[in-house]
Amino acid sequence: MSTATAPDAVIRATGISVDYQGEADTHAVRDVSLELMRGEILGIAGESGCGKSTLAYALTRLLQAPAALVGGSLEYRPADGPPVDVLALDPAELRAFRWSEIAMVFQGAMNSLNPVTRLRKQFDDIFEAHRPDMDRAARLARARELLDTVGIDPDRVMSYAHELSGGMRQRVGIAMALALDPHVIIMDEPTTALDVVVQREIIDEIKRLQAQLGLSIVFITHDLSLLLELSDRIAIMYAGEIVEIGTTDEIGQWPAHPYTSALLHSFPELEAENPDLMGIPGSPPDLRRPPAGCPFAARCPYVFDACRTIDPPLQTPRHRPASDGWLVACHLHDPELAPDGPPEALRDGLAPAAVAR
């Protein structure tokens, strides 16, 4: 990752590290650096337990004990005005900042609505806390406007959560995140537990809102195939680290990291007559005792000696013409450690035969 902030970066996180503290600390997020560009959708993918949600909570300063931010910096750059050191905000400043500048759609958003109060009251709670000058009529008008924005009949403002479908509840969660007109929204697996038809509706809605409102979005999911059609750029996380980041075309067509390649080939192509399902053998490492070398070494079909002892830094891939922001943490792209470069299968975006079932 470059050391200078890009002119159009709205968020820059540098060296973010989060531990779940206990008798033996779990190093859930380890030295993660990334930039969110203004007006883009940045996807973050990885299997369960890789640190995606923990990173989301760190970016919004919503971590609660035993989770603790143990390193890093977080800068927010508004379109007008000086940069904001998010980690330096005191409680009052953070309350004014959060949801007005950066909002979050939680993983369980469609089940997080209060079941015993109408939607109108739940919107009222937001405005009474953050916009105390709004009168009752203005709060109602804004709530109806927000529901309409996410494709829900404004009259539903008088409904209870149980009177809405799962997809509608998810849309309400998005509407509440939009309530204070934030510039950045972090979505933590917003399509989890929805059927594929409703997932498609939510994805289309997110695309429309992003284009209409000019939002910058971090979209977190374990479903890499979903990100390939939604995101502008994709970051792949494994064992608390970013192991690859690049444009959607780069990640989707020429994955540079063996883990990215394995993820891409773990779901079938819909148009293939006899699709081969691939698997990734083994399990992620225990983050109470992270391995000395590459965290993926024990599961990698291309592992060699250096992988077991040296943690690879993010570097430019060697197998394709790379954009400035395409980075991969893999020794196969180090000309000194791997003079011959990546294997042919990885260079050509093919499935690694060693992980085929």
C-alpha atoms as a printed R data frame, in Angstrom:
    type eleno elety resid chain resno       x       y       z
1   ATOM     1    CA   MET     A     1   0.000   0.000   0.000
2   ATOM     2    CA   SER     A     2   1.349   3.417  -0.880
3   ATOM     3    CA   THR     A     3   2.502   5.643   1.938
4   ATOM     4    CA   ALA     A     4   0.752   8.744   0.558
5   ATOM     5    CA   THR     A     5  -2.985   9.170   0.747
6   ATOM     6    CA   ALA     A     6  -4.617   9.168  -2.671
7   ATOM     7    CA   PRO     A     7  -6.321  12.504  -3.477
8   ATOM     8    CA   ASP     A     8  -9.747  10.862  -3.721
9   ATOM     9    CA   ALA     A     9  -9.439   8.547  -0.705
10  ATOM    10    CA   VAL     A    10 -12.242   9.122   1.803
11  ATOM    11    CA   ILE     A    11 -10.916   6.642   4.386
12  ATOM    12    CA   ARG     A    12  -7.377   5.551   4.976
13  ATOM    13    CA   ALA     A    13  -6.684   2.814   7.514
14  ATOM    14    CA   THR     A    14  -3.047   2.067   8.268
15  ATOM    15    CA   GLY     A    15  -1.723  -0.867  10.280
16  ATOM    16    CA   ILE     A    16  -5.038  -1.651  11.987
17  ATOM    17    CA   SER     A    17  -4.586  -4.445  14.546
18  ATOM    18    CA   VAL     A    18  -7.303  -5.812  16.832
19  ATOM    19    CA   ASP     A    19  -6.926  -8.389  19.607
20  ATOM    20    CA   TYR     A    20  -9.571 -10.276  21.524
21  ATOM    21    CA   GLN     A    21  -7.939 -10.103  24.909
22  ATOM    22    CA   GLY     A    22  -7.928 -12.957  27.349
23  ATOM    23    CA   GLU     A    23  -5.644 -15.527  28.895
24  ATOM    24    CA   ALA     A    24  -4.120 -15.878  25.423
25  ATOM    25    CA   ASP     A    25  -4.915 -12.933  23.121
26  ATOM    26    CA   THR     A    26  -6.467 -13.752  19.752
27  ATOM    27    CA   HIS     A    27  -4.920 -11.544  17.065
28  ATOM    28    CA   ALA     A    28  -8.069 -11.206  14.974
29  ATOM    29    CA   VAL     A    29  -6.929  -8.358  12.681
30  ATOM    30    CA   ARG     A    30  -3.218  -8.031  12.005
31  ATOM    31    CA   ASP     A    31  -1.639  -4.931  10.511
32  ATOM    32    CA   VAL     A    32  -4.363  -4.227   7.930
33  ATOM    33    CA   SER     A    33  -3.958  -1.186   5.680
34  ATOM    34    CA   LEU     A    34  -6.476  -0.126   3.047
35  ATOM    35    CA   GLU     A    35  -8.010   2.906   1.369
36  ATOM    36    CA   LEU     A    36 -11.632   3.486   0.410
37  ATOM    37    CA   MET     A    37 -11.894   5.797  -2.577
38  ATOM    38    CA   ARG     A    38 -14.638   8.378  -2.832
39  ATOM    39    CA   GLY     A    39 -17.694   6.976  -4.587
40  ATOM    40    CA   GLU     A    40 -16.449   3.386  -4.860
41  ATOM    41    CA   ILE     A    41 -17.652   0.043  -3.551
42  ATOM    42    CA   LEU     A    42 -14.804  -1.834  -1.887
43  ATOM    43    CA   GLY     A    43 -15.570  -5.492  -1.266
44  ATOM    44    CA   ILE     A    44 -13.891  -7.473   1.506
45  ATOM    45    CA   ALA     A    45 -14.108 -11.252   1.229
46  ATOM    46    CA   GLY     A    46 -12.838 -14.246   3.151
47  ATOM    47    CA   GLU     A    47 -14.070 -17.306   4.968
48  ATOM    48    CA   SER     A    48 -15.673 -17.150   8.418
49  ATOM    49    CA   GLY     A    49 -13.285 -16.121  11.171
50  ATOM    50    CA   CYS     A    50 -10.842 -14.246   8.940
51  ATOM    51    CA   GLY     A    51 -11.448 -10.908  10.692
52  ATOM    52    CA   LYS     A    52 -13.848  -9.178   8.283
53  ATOM    53    CA   SER     A    53 -16.488  -8.159  10.836
54  ATOM    54    CA   THR     A    54 -13.874  -7.258  13.432
55  ATOM    55    CA   LEU     A    55 -12.276  -4.923  10.879
56  ATOM    56    CA   ALA     A    56 -15.688  -3.354  10.181
57  ATOM    57    CA   TYR     A    57 -16.200  -2.644  13.879
58  ATOM    58    CA   ALA     A    58 -12.694  -1.191  14.111
59  ATOM    59    CA   LEU     A    59 -13.365   1.175  11.192
60  ATOM    60    CA   THR     A    60 -16.468   2.504  12.943
61  ATOM    61    CA   ARG     A    61 -14.986   2.433  16.465
62  ATOM    62    CA   LEU     A    62 -17.704   0.056  17.615
63  ATOM    63    CA   LEU     A    63 -15.373  -2.519  19.166
64  ATOM    64    CA   GLN     A    64 -16.398  -3.705  22.614
65  ATOM    65    CA   ALA     A    65 -14.447  -5.689  25.188
66  ATOM    66    CA   PRO     A    66 -12.773  -8.116  25.006
67  ATOM    67    CA   ALA     A    67 -11.926  -6.699  21.549
68  ATOM    68    CA   ALA     A    68  -9.332  -3.931  21.637
69  ATOM    69    CA   LEU     A    69  -7.657  -1.852  18.945
70  ATOM    70    CA   VAL     A    70  -3.973  -2.391  19.689
71  ATOM    71    CA   GLY     A    71  -2.370  -0.614  16.740
72  ATOM    72    CA   GLY     A    72  -2.875   1.506  13.672
73  ATOM    73    CA   SER     A    73  -4.366   4.789  12.533
74  ATOM    74    CA   LEU     A    74  -7.654   5.709  10.862
75  ATOM    75    CA   GLU     A    75  -8.156   8.893   8.852
76  ATOM    76    CA   TYR     A    76 -11.402  10.204   7.374
77  ATOM    77    CA   ARG     A    77 -11.138  12.802   4.606
78  ATOM    78    CA   PRO     A    78 -14.335  14.791   3.993
79  ATOM    79    CA   ALA     A    79 -14.944  16.325   0.587
80  ATOM    80    CA   ASP     A    80 -14.451  19.741   2.151
81  ATOM    81    CA   GLY     A    81 -12.536  20.375   5.320
82  ATOM    82    CA   PRO     A    82  -9.434  18.972   7.001
83  ATOM    83    CA   PRO     A    83  -8.808  15.245   7.563
84  ATOM    84    CA   VAL     A    84 -10.231  13.733  10.744
85  ATOM    85    CA   ASP     A    85  -8.191  11.458  13.005
86  ATOM    86    CA   VAL     A    86 -11.035   9.080  13.875
87  ATOM    87    CA   LEU     A    87  -9.131   7.326  16.665
88  ATOM    88    CA   ALA     A    88  -8.496  10.655  18.416
89  ATOM    89    CA   LEU     A    89 -12.179  11.651  18.660
90  ATOM    90    CA   ASP     A    90 -13.501  11.963  22.210
91  ATOM    91    CA   PRO     A    91 -16.914  10.407  23.060
92  ATOM    92    CA   ALA     A    92 -18.906  13.551  22.227
93  ATOM    93    CA   GLU     A    93 -17.060  14.091  18.959
94  ATOM    94    CA   LEU     A    94 -17.476  10.424  18.064
95  ATOM    95    CA   ARG     A    95 -21.245  10.590  18.628
96  ATOM    96    CA   ALA     A    96 -21.440  13.580  16.292
97  ATOM    97    CA   PHE     A    97 -19.214  11.886  13.718
98  ATOM    98    CA   ARG     A    98 -20.623   8.380  13.688
99  ATOM    99    CA   TRP     A    99 -23.731   7.925  11.544
100 ATOM   100    CA   SER     A   100 -23.386  11.476  10.215
101 ATOM   101    CA   GLU     A   101 -20.176  10.697   8.321
102 ATOM   102    CA   ILE     A   102 -19.778   6.901   8.578
103 ATOM   103    CA   ALA     A   103 -22.695   4.540   9.174
104 ATOM   104    CA   MET     A   104 -22.975   0.770   9.381
105 ATOM   105    CA   VAL     A   105 -25.451  -1.883   8.295
106 ATOM   106    CA   PHE     A   106 -24.979  -4.739  10.723
107 ATOM   107    CA   GLN     A   107 -24.759  -8.420   9.907
108 ATOM   108    CA   GLY     A   108 -28.026  -9.115  11.703
109 ATOM   109    CA   ALA     A   109 -29.706  -5.917  10.531
110 ATOM   110    CA   MET     A   110 -32.910  -7.565   9.389
111 ATOM   111    CA   ASN     A   111 -33.379  -9.056  12.874
112 ATOM   112    CA   SER     A   112 -32.146  -6.035  14.843
113 ATOM   113    CA   LEU     A   113 -35.321  -3.988  14.658
114 ATOM   114    CA   ASN     A   114 -37.258  -3.532  17.883
115 ATOM   115    CA   PRO     A   115 -40.151  -6.031  17.648
116 ATOM   116    CA   VAL     A   116 -42.523  -4.114  19.950
117 ATOM   117    CA   THR     A   117 -42.332  -0.611  18.444
118 ATOM   118    CA   ARG     A   118 -43.395   0.691  15.059
119 ATOM   119    CA   LEU     A   119 -40.804   1.759  12.512
120 ATOM   120    CA   ARG     A   120 -41.824   5.377  13.023
121 ATOM   121    CA   LYS     A   121 -40.709   5.251  16.668
122 ATOM   122    CA   GLN     A   122 -37.400   3.646  15.734
123 ATOM   123    CA   PHE     A   123 -36.687   6.413  13.227
124 ATOM   124    CA   ASP     A   124 -37.781   8.951  15.848
125 ATOM   125    CA   ASP     A   125 -35.148   7.579  18.234
126 ATOM   126    CA   ILE     A   126 -32.431   8.294  15.657
127 ATOM   127    CA   PHE     A   127 -33.523  11.865  15.007
128 ATOM   128    CA   GLU     A   128 -34.211  12.696  18.665
129 ATOM   129    CA   ALA     A   129 -30.660  11.616  19.542
130 ATOM   130    CA   HIS     A   130 -28.827  13.182  16.603
131 ATOM   131    CA   ARG     A   131 -31.150  15.884  15.237
132 ATOM   132    CA   PRO     A   132 -32.923  17.253  18.346
133 ATOM   133    CA   ASP     A   133 -34.082  20.381  16.481
134 ATOM   134    CA   MET     A   134 -36.327  18.327  14.166
135 ATOM   135    CA   ASP     A   135 -40.001  18.514  15.118
136 ATOM   136    CA   ARG     A   136 -42.383  15.556  15.031
137 ATOM   137    CA   ALA     A   137 -43.721  16.329  11.554
138 ATOM   138    CA   ALA     A   138 -40.220  16.671  10.097
139 ATOM   139    CA   ARG     A   139 -39.141  13.373  11.676
140 ATOM   140    CA   LEU     A   140 -42.121  11.583  10.169
141 ATOM   141    CA   ALA     A   141 -41.549  13.137   6.760
142 ATOM   142    CA   ARG     A   142 -37.890  12.117   6.815
143 ATOM   143    CA   ALA     A   143 -38.737   8.542   7.875
144 ATOM   144    CA   ARG     A   144 -41.226   8.226   5.019
145 ATOM   145    CA   GLU     A   145 -38.672   9.672   2.600
146 ATOM   146    CA   LEU     A   146 -36.043   7.138   3.716
147 ATOM   147    CA   LEU     A   147 -38.402   4.200   3.270
148 ATOM   148    CA   ASP     A   148 -39.284   5.429  -0.191
149 ATOM   149    CA   THR     A   149 -35.572   5.782  -0.998
150 ATOM   150    CA   VAL     A   150 -34.987   2.079  -0.327
151 ATOM   151    CA   GLY     A   151 -38.077   0.979  -2.234
152 ATOM   152    CA   ILE     A   152 -40.567   0.497   0.608
153 ATOM   153    CA   ASP     A   153 -44.060   1.999   0.670
154 ATOM   154    CA   PRO     A   154 -43.779   5.028   3.008
155 ATOM   155    CA   ASP     A   155 -47.030   3.979   4.701
156 ATOM   156    CA   ARG     A   156 -45.051   1.048   6.156
157 ATOM   157    CA   VAL     A   157 -43.626   3.546   8.640
158 ATOM   158    CA   MET     A   158 -46.478   2.501  10.941
159 ATOM   159    CA   SER     A   159 -45.617  -1.217  10.663
160 ATOM   160    CA   TYR     A   160 -43.961  -3.486  13.186
161 ATOM   161    CA   ALA     A   161 -40.903  -5.524  12.201
162 ATOM   162    CA   HIS     A   162 -42.826  -8.825  12.192
163 ATOM   163    CA   GLU     A   163 -45.163  -7.406   9.524
164 ATOM   164    CA   LEU     A   164 -42.239  -7.071   7.079
165 ATOM   165    CA   SER     A   165 -40.510  -9.704   4.986
166 ATOM   166    CA   GLY     A   166 -36.817 -10.443   5.508
167 ATOM   167    CA   GLY     A   167 -35.879  -8.403   2.469
168 ATOM   168    CA   MET     A   168 -37.974  -5.453   3.638
169 ATOM   169    CA   ARG     A   169 -36.393  -5.557   7.095
170 ATOM   170    CA   GLN     A   170 -32.970  -5.527   5.460
171 ATOM   171    CA   ARG     A   171 -34.000  -2.476   3.428
172 ATOM   172    CA   VAL     A   172 -35.161  -0.765   6.623
173 ATOM   173    CA   GLY     A   173 -31.722  -1.441   8.106
174 ATOM   174    CA   ILE     A   174 -30.184   0.297   5.099
175 ATOM   175    CA   ALA     A   175 -32.666   3.178   5.404
176 ATOM   176    CA   MET     A   176 -31.678   3.684   9.043
177 ATOM   177    CA   ALA     A   177 -28.012   3.763   8.060
178 ATOM   178    CA   LEU     A   178 -28.869   6.497   5.544
179 ATOM   179    CA   ALA     A   179 -30.898   8.535   8.052
180 ATOM   180    CA   LEU     A   180 -28.237  11.169   8.763
181 ATOM   181    CA   ASP     A   181 -26.897  11.391   5.194
182 ATOM   182    CA   PRO     A   182 -23.501   9.725   5.794
183 ATOM   183    CA   HIS     A   183 -20.849   9.741   3.092
184 ATOM   184    CA   VAL     A   184 -19.543   6.246   3.942
185 ATOM   185    CA   ILE     A   185 -21.519   3.096   4.702
186 ATOM   186    CA   ILE     A   186 -19.963  -0.140   5.925
187 ATOM   187    CA   MET     A   187 -22.156  -3.156   5.211
188 ATOM   188    CA   ASP     A   188 -21.351  -6.305   7.181
189 ATOM   189    CA   GLU     A   189 -22.803  -9.258   5.246
190 ATOM   190    CA   PRO     A   190 -26.137  -7.516   4.560
191 ATOM   191    CA   THR     A   191 -27.467 -10.390   2.427
192 ATOM   192    CA   THR     A   192 -26.802 -13.177   4.951
193 ATOM   193    CA   ALA     A   193 -29.826 -15.463   5.532
194 ATOM   194    CA   LEU     A   194 -31.725 -14.054   2.543
195 ATOM   195    CA   ASP     A   195 -32.781 -16.275  -0.345
196 ATOM   196    CA   VAL     A   196 -31.127 -15.715  -3.704
197 ATOM   197    CA   VAL     A   197 -34.035 -13.756  -5.180
198 ATOM   198    CA   VAL     A   198 -34.121 -11.316  -2.256
199 ATOM   199    CA   GLN     A   199 -30.313 -11.126  -2.308
200 ATOM   200    CA   ARG     A   200 -30.538  -9.983  -5.928
201 ATOM   201    CA   GLU     A   201 -33.082  -7.303  -4.987
202 ATOM   202    CA   ILE     A   202 -30.869  -6.016  -2.170
203 ATOM   203    CA   ILE     A   203 -27.766  -5.952  -4.384
204 ATOM   204    CA   ASP     A   204 -29.643  -4.045  -7.093
205 ATOM   205    CA   GLU     A   205 -30.887  -1.612  -4.446
206 ATOM   206    CA   ILE     A   206 -27.359  -1.034  -3.127
207 ATOM   207    CA   LYS     A   207 -26.089  -0.347  -6.645
208 ATOM   208    CA   ARG     A   208 -28.911   2.118  -7.254
209 ATOM   209    CA   LEU     A   209 -28.379   3.947  -3.970
210 ATOM   210    CA   GLN     A   210 -24.636   4.136  -4.501
211 ATOM   211    CA   ALA     A   211 -25.124   5.696  -7.934
212 ATOM   212    CA   GLN     A   212 -27.927   7.998  -6.784
213 ATOM   213    CA   LEU     A   213 -26.316   9.260  -3.568
214 ATOM   214    CA   GLY     A   214 -22.634   8.977  -4.458
215 ATOM   215    CA   LEU     A   215 -21.942   6.800  -1.429
216 ATOM   216    CA   SER     A   216 -18.609   5.194  -0.630
217 ATOM   217    CA   ILE     A   217 -19.312   1.638   0.510
218 ATOM   218    CA   VAL     A   218 -17.325  -1.103   2.206
219 ATOM   219    CA   PHE     A   219 -19.216  -4.346   1.501
220 ATOM   220    CA   ILE     A   220 -18.171  -7.343   3.608
221 ATOM   221    CA   THR     A   221 -19.136 -10.900   2.719
222 ATOM   222    CA   HIS     A   222 -17.847 -14.463   2.507
223 ATOM   223    CA   ASP     A   223 -19.389 -14.723  -0.980
224 ATOM   224    CA   LEU     A   224 -16.691 -13.717  -3.450
225 ATOM   225    CA   SER     A   225 -18.968 -14.379  -6.434
226 ATOM   226    CA   LEU     A   226 -21.305 -11.654  -5.187
227 ATOM   227    CA   LEU     A   227 -18.476  -9.124  -4.970
228 ATOM   228    CA   LEU     A   228 -17.406  -9.816  -8.540
229 ATOM   229    CA   GLU     A   229 -20.582  -8.156  -9.818
230 ATOM   230    CA   LEU     A   230 -20.959  -5.497  -7.140
231 ATOM   231    CA   SER     A   231 -17.539  -4.092  -6.254
232 ATOM   232    CA   ASP     A   232 -15.083  -1.762  -7.939
233 ATOM   233    CA   ARG     A   233 -12.190  -3.246  -5.962
234 ATOM   234    CA   ILE     A   234 -11.862  -6.346  -3.780
235 ATOM   235    CA   ALA     A   235  -9.684  -7.103  -0.766
236 ATOM   236    CA   ILE     A   236  -9.181 -10.738   0.245
237 ATOM   237    CA   MET     A   237  -8.672 -11.421   3.950
238 ATOM   238    CA   TYR     A   238  -7.177 -14.536   5.474
239 ATOM   239    CA   ALA     A   239  -6.217 -15.167   9.108
240 ATOM   240    CA   GLY     A   240  -6.659 -11.503  10.015
241 ATOM   241    CA   GLU     A   241  -4.547 -10.133   7.136
242 ATOM   242    CA   ILE     A   242  -5.207  -8.760   3.662
243 ATOM   243    CA   VAL     A   243  -3.517 -11.215   1.319
244 ATOM   244    CA   GLU     A   244  -4.609  -9.608  -1.962
245 ATOM   245    CA   ILE     A   245  -6.284  -6.390  -3.095
246 ATOM   246    CA   GLY     A   246  -7.025  -5.192  -6.610
247 ATOM   247    CA   THR     A   247  -9.724  -4.234  -9.070
248 ATOM   248    CA   THR     A   248 -12.609  -6.607  -9.614
249 ATOM   249    CA   ASP     A   249 -11.269  -7.546 -13.063
250 ATOM   250    CA   GLU     A   250  -7.808  -8.278 -11.668
251 ATOM   251    CA   ILE     A   251  -9.088 -10.402  -8.795
252 ATOM   252    CA   GLY     A   252 -11.753 -12.151 -10.879
253 ATOM   253    CA   GLN     A   253  -9.681 -12.992 -13.947
254 ATOM   254    CA   TRP     A   254  -6.109 -13.351 -12.697
255 ATOM   255    CA   PRO     A   255  -6.048 -14.088  -8.953
256 ATOM   256    CA   ALA     A   256  -2.484 -13.660  -7.767
257 ATOM   257    CA   HIS     A   257  -2.743 -15.385  -4.380
258 ATOM   258    CA   PRO     A   258  -3.377 -19.141  -4.135
259 ATOM   259    CA   TYR     A   259  -6.085 -18.505  -1.536
260 ATOM   260    CA   THR     A   260  -7.899 -16.074  -3.851
261 ATOM   261    CA   SER     A   261  -7.667 -18.615  -6.666
262 ATOM   262    CA   ALA     A   262  -9.062 -21.351  -4.426
263 ATOM   263    CA   LEU     A   263 -11.965 -19.118  -3.327
264 ATOM   264    CA   LEU     A   264 -12.813 -18.279  -6.925
265 ATOM   265    CA   HIS     A   265 -12.934 -21.959  -7.844
266 ATOM   266    CA   SER     A   266 -14.957 -22.994  -4.799
267 ATOM   267    CA   PHE     A   267 -18.264 -22.085  -6.451
268 ATOM   268    CA   PRO     A   268 -19.492 -23.527  -9.771
269 ATOM   269    CA   GLU     A   269 -19.971 -21.595 -12.982
270 ATOM   270    CA   LEU     A   270 -23.663 -21.495 -13.756
271 ATOM   271    CA   GLU     A   271 -23.130 -21.987 -17.485
272 ATOM   272    CA   ALA     A   272 -20.778 -24.957 -17.140
273 ATOM   273    CA   GLU     A   273 -22.292 -28.325 -18.108
274 ATOM   274    CA   ASN     A   274 -20.314 -30.318 -15.546
275 ATOM   275    CA   PRO     A   275 -18.831 -27.821 -13.120
276 ATOM   276    CA   ASP     A   276 -15.993 -29.047 -10.913
277 ATOM   277    CA   LEU     A   277 -16.411 -28.090  -7.289
278 ATOM   278    CA   MET     A   278 -13.155 -27.246  -5.552
279 ATOM   279    CA   GLY     A   279 -12.294 -27.294  -1.885
280 ATOM   280    CA   ILE     A   280  -9.606 -25.844   0.339
281 ATOM   281    CA   PRO     A   281  -8.213 -28.595   2.574
282 ATOM   282    CA   GLY     A   282  -7.262 -27.963   6.166
283 ATOM   283    CA   SER     A   283  -8.259 -25.151   8.505
284 ATOM   284    CA   PRO     A   284  -7.142 -21.567   9.142
285 ATOM   285    CA   PRO     A   285  -4.396 -21.144  11.753
286 ATOM   286    CA   ASP     A   286  -5.050 -20.526  15.438
287 ATOM   287    CA   LEU     A   287  -4.708 -16.747  15.778
288 ATOM   288    CA   ARG     A   288  -3.743 -17.063  19.427
289 ATOM   289    CA   ARG     A   289  -0.498 -18.462  18.044
290 ATOM   290    CA   PRO     A   290  -0.112 -17.149  14.455
291 ATOM   291    CA   PRO     A   291   2.393 -19.051  12.299
292 ATOM   292    CA   ALA     A   292   5.835 -17.576  11.716
293 ATOM   293    CA   GLY     A   293   5.564 -17.596   7.935
294 ATOM   294    CA   CYS     A   294   2.683 -17.230   5.499
295 ATOM   295    CA   PRO     A   295  -0.601 -17.941   7.309
296 ATOM   296    CA   PHE     A   296  -1.854 -19.911   4.285
297 ATOM   297    CA   ALA     A   297   1.250 -22.109   4.010
298 ATOM   298    CA   ALA     A   298  -0.302 -25.188   5.637
299 ATOM   299    CA   ARG     A   299  -3.137 -25.235   3.064
300 ATOM   300    CA   CYS     A   300  -1.333 -23.959  -0.024
301 ATOM   301    CA   PRO     A   301  -0.701 -26.290  -3.000
302 ATOM   302    CA   TYR     A   302   2.320 -24.190  -4.048
303 ATOM   303    CA   VAL     A   303   4.069 -23.947  -0.659
304 ATOM   304    CA   PHE     A   304   7.880 -23.952  -0.528
305 ATOM   305    CA   ASP     A   305  10.434 -23.539   2.259
306 ATOM   306    CA   ALA     A   306  10.369 -19.726   2.561
307 ATOM   307    CA   CYS     A   307   6.594 -19.782   3.047
308 ATOM   308    CA   ARG     A   308   6.966 -21.578   6.380
309 ATOM   309    CA   THR     A   309   9.397 -19.109   7.919
310 ATOM   310    CA   ILE     A   310   8.932 -15.658   6.301
311 ATOM   311    CA   ASP     A   311   5.651 -13.709   6.434
312 ATOM   312    CA   PRO     A   312   5.228 -12.311   2.894
313 ATOM   313    CA   PRO     A   313   4.683  -8.552   2.523
314 ATOM   314    CA   LEU     A   314   2.183  -7.061   0.101
315 ATOM   315    CA   GLN     A   315   3.888  -6.575  -3.254
316 ATOM   316    CA   THR     A   316   3.016  -6.099  -6.926
317 ATOM   317    CA   PRO     A   317   2.026  -9.347  -8.707
318 ATOM   318    CA   ARG     A   318   4.435 -10.596 -11.358
319 ATOM   319    CA   HIS     A   319   2.205 -12.639 -13.621
320 ATOM   320    CA   ARG     A   320   0.140  -9.869 -15.258
321 ATOM   321    CA   PRO     A   321   0.485  -6.144 -15.994
322 ATOM   322    CA   ALA     A   322  -0.583  -4.731 -12.656
323 ATOM   323    CA   SER     A   323  -2.310  -1.522 -11.634
324 ATOM   324    CA   ASP     A   324  -0.680   0.626  -8.954
325 ATOM   325    CA   GLY     A   325  -3.088  -0.663  -6.323
326 ATOM   326    CA   TRP     A   326  -2.938  -4.385  -7.124
327 ATOM   327    CA   LEU     A   327  -1.017  -6.039  -4.293
328 ATOM   328    CA   VAL     A   328  -0.517  -9.626  -3.145
329 ATOM   329    CA   ALA     A   329   1.139 -11.151  -0.080
330 ATOM   330    CA   CYS     A   330   2.721 -14.237  -1.635
331 ATOM   331    CA   HIS     A   331   6.358 -15.320  -2.025
332 ATOM   332    CA   LEU     A   332   5.593 -16.668  -5.507
333 ATOM   333    CA   HIS     A   333   5.737 -13.044  -6.644
334 ATOM   334    CA   ASP     A   334   9.110 -12.339  -5.033
335 ATOM   335    CA   PRO     A   335  11.809 -12.563  -7.752
336 ATOM   336    CA   GLU     A   336  14.482 -13.456  -5.208
337 ATOM   337    CA   LEU     A   337  12.597 -16.251  -3.440
338 ATOM   338    CA   ALA     A   338  10.775 -17.579  -6.534
339 ATOM   339    CA   PRO     A   339  12.877 -16.725  -9.627
340 ATOM   340    CA   ASP     A   340  10.551 -18.659 -11.950
341 ATOM   341    CA   GLY     A   341   7.486 -16.783 -10.751
342 ATOM   342    CA   PRO     A   342   4.026 -18.221 -10.078
343 ATOM   343    CA   PRO     A   343   3.096 -21.660 -11.484
344 ATOM   344    CA   GLU     A   344   1.336 -21.766 -14.822
345 ATOM   345    CA   ALA     A   345  -2.066 -22.523 -13.289
346 ATOM   346    CA   LEU     A   346  -1.898 -19.437 -11.091
347 ATOM   347    CA   ARG     A   347  -0.595 -17.235 -13.918
348 ATOM   348    CA   ASP     A   348  -3.496 -18.262 -16.145
349 ATOM   349    CA   GLY     A   349  -6.201 -18.021 -13.486
350 ATOM   350    CA   LEU     A   350  -6.787 -21.786 -13.487
351 ATOM   351    CA   ALA     A   351  -7.909 -23.860 -10.539
352 ATOM   352    CA   PRO     A   352  -5.008 -25.340  -8.532
353 ATOM   353    CA   ALA     A   353  -5.249 -29.083  -9.171
354 ATOM   354    CA   ALA     A   354  -3.940 -29.886  -5.713
355 ATOM   355    CA   VAL     A   355  -7.159 -28.659  -4.082
356 ATOM   356    CA   ALA     A   356  -9.609 -30.368  -6.448
357 ATOM   357    CA   ARG     A   357 -11.983 -32.870  -4.864
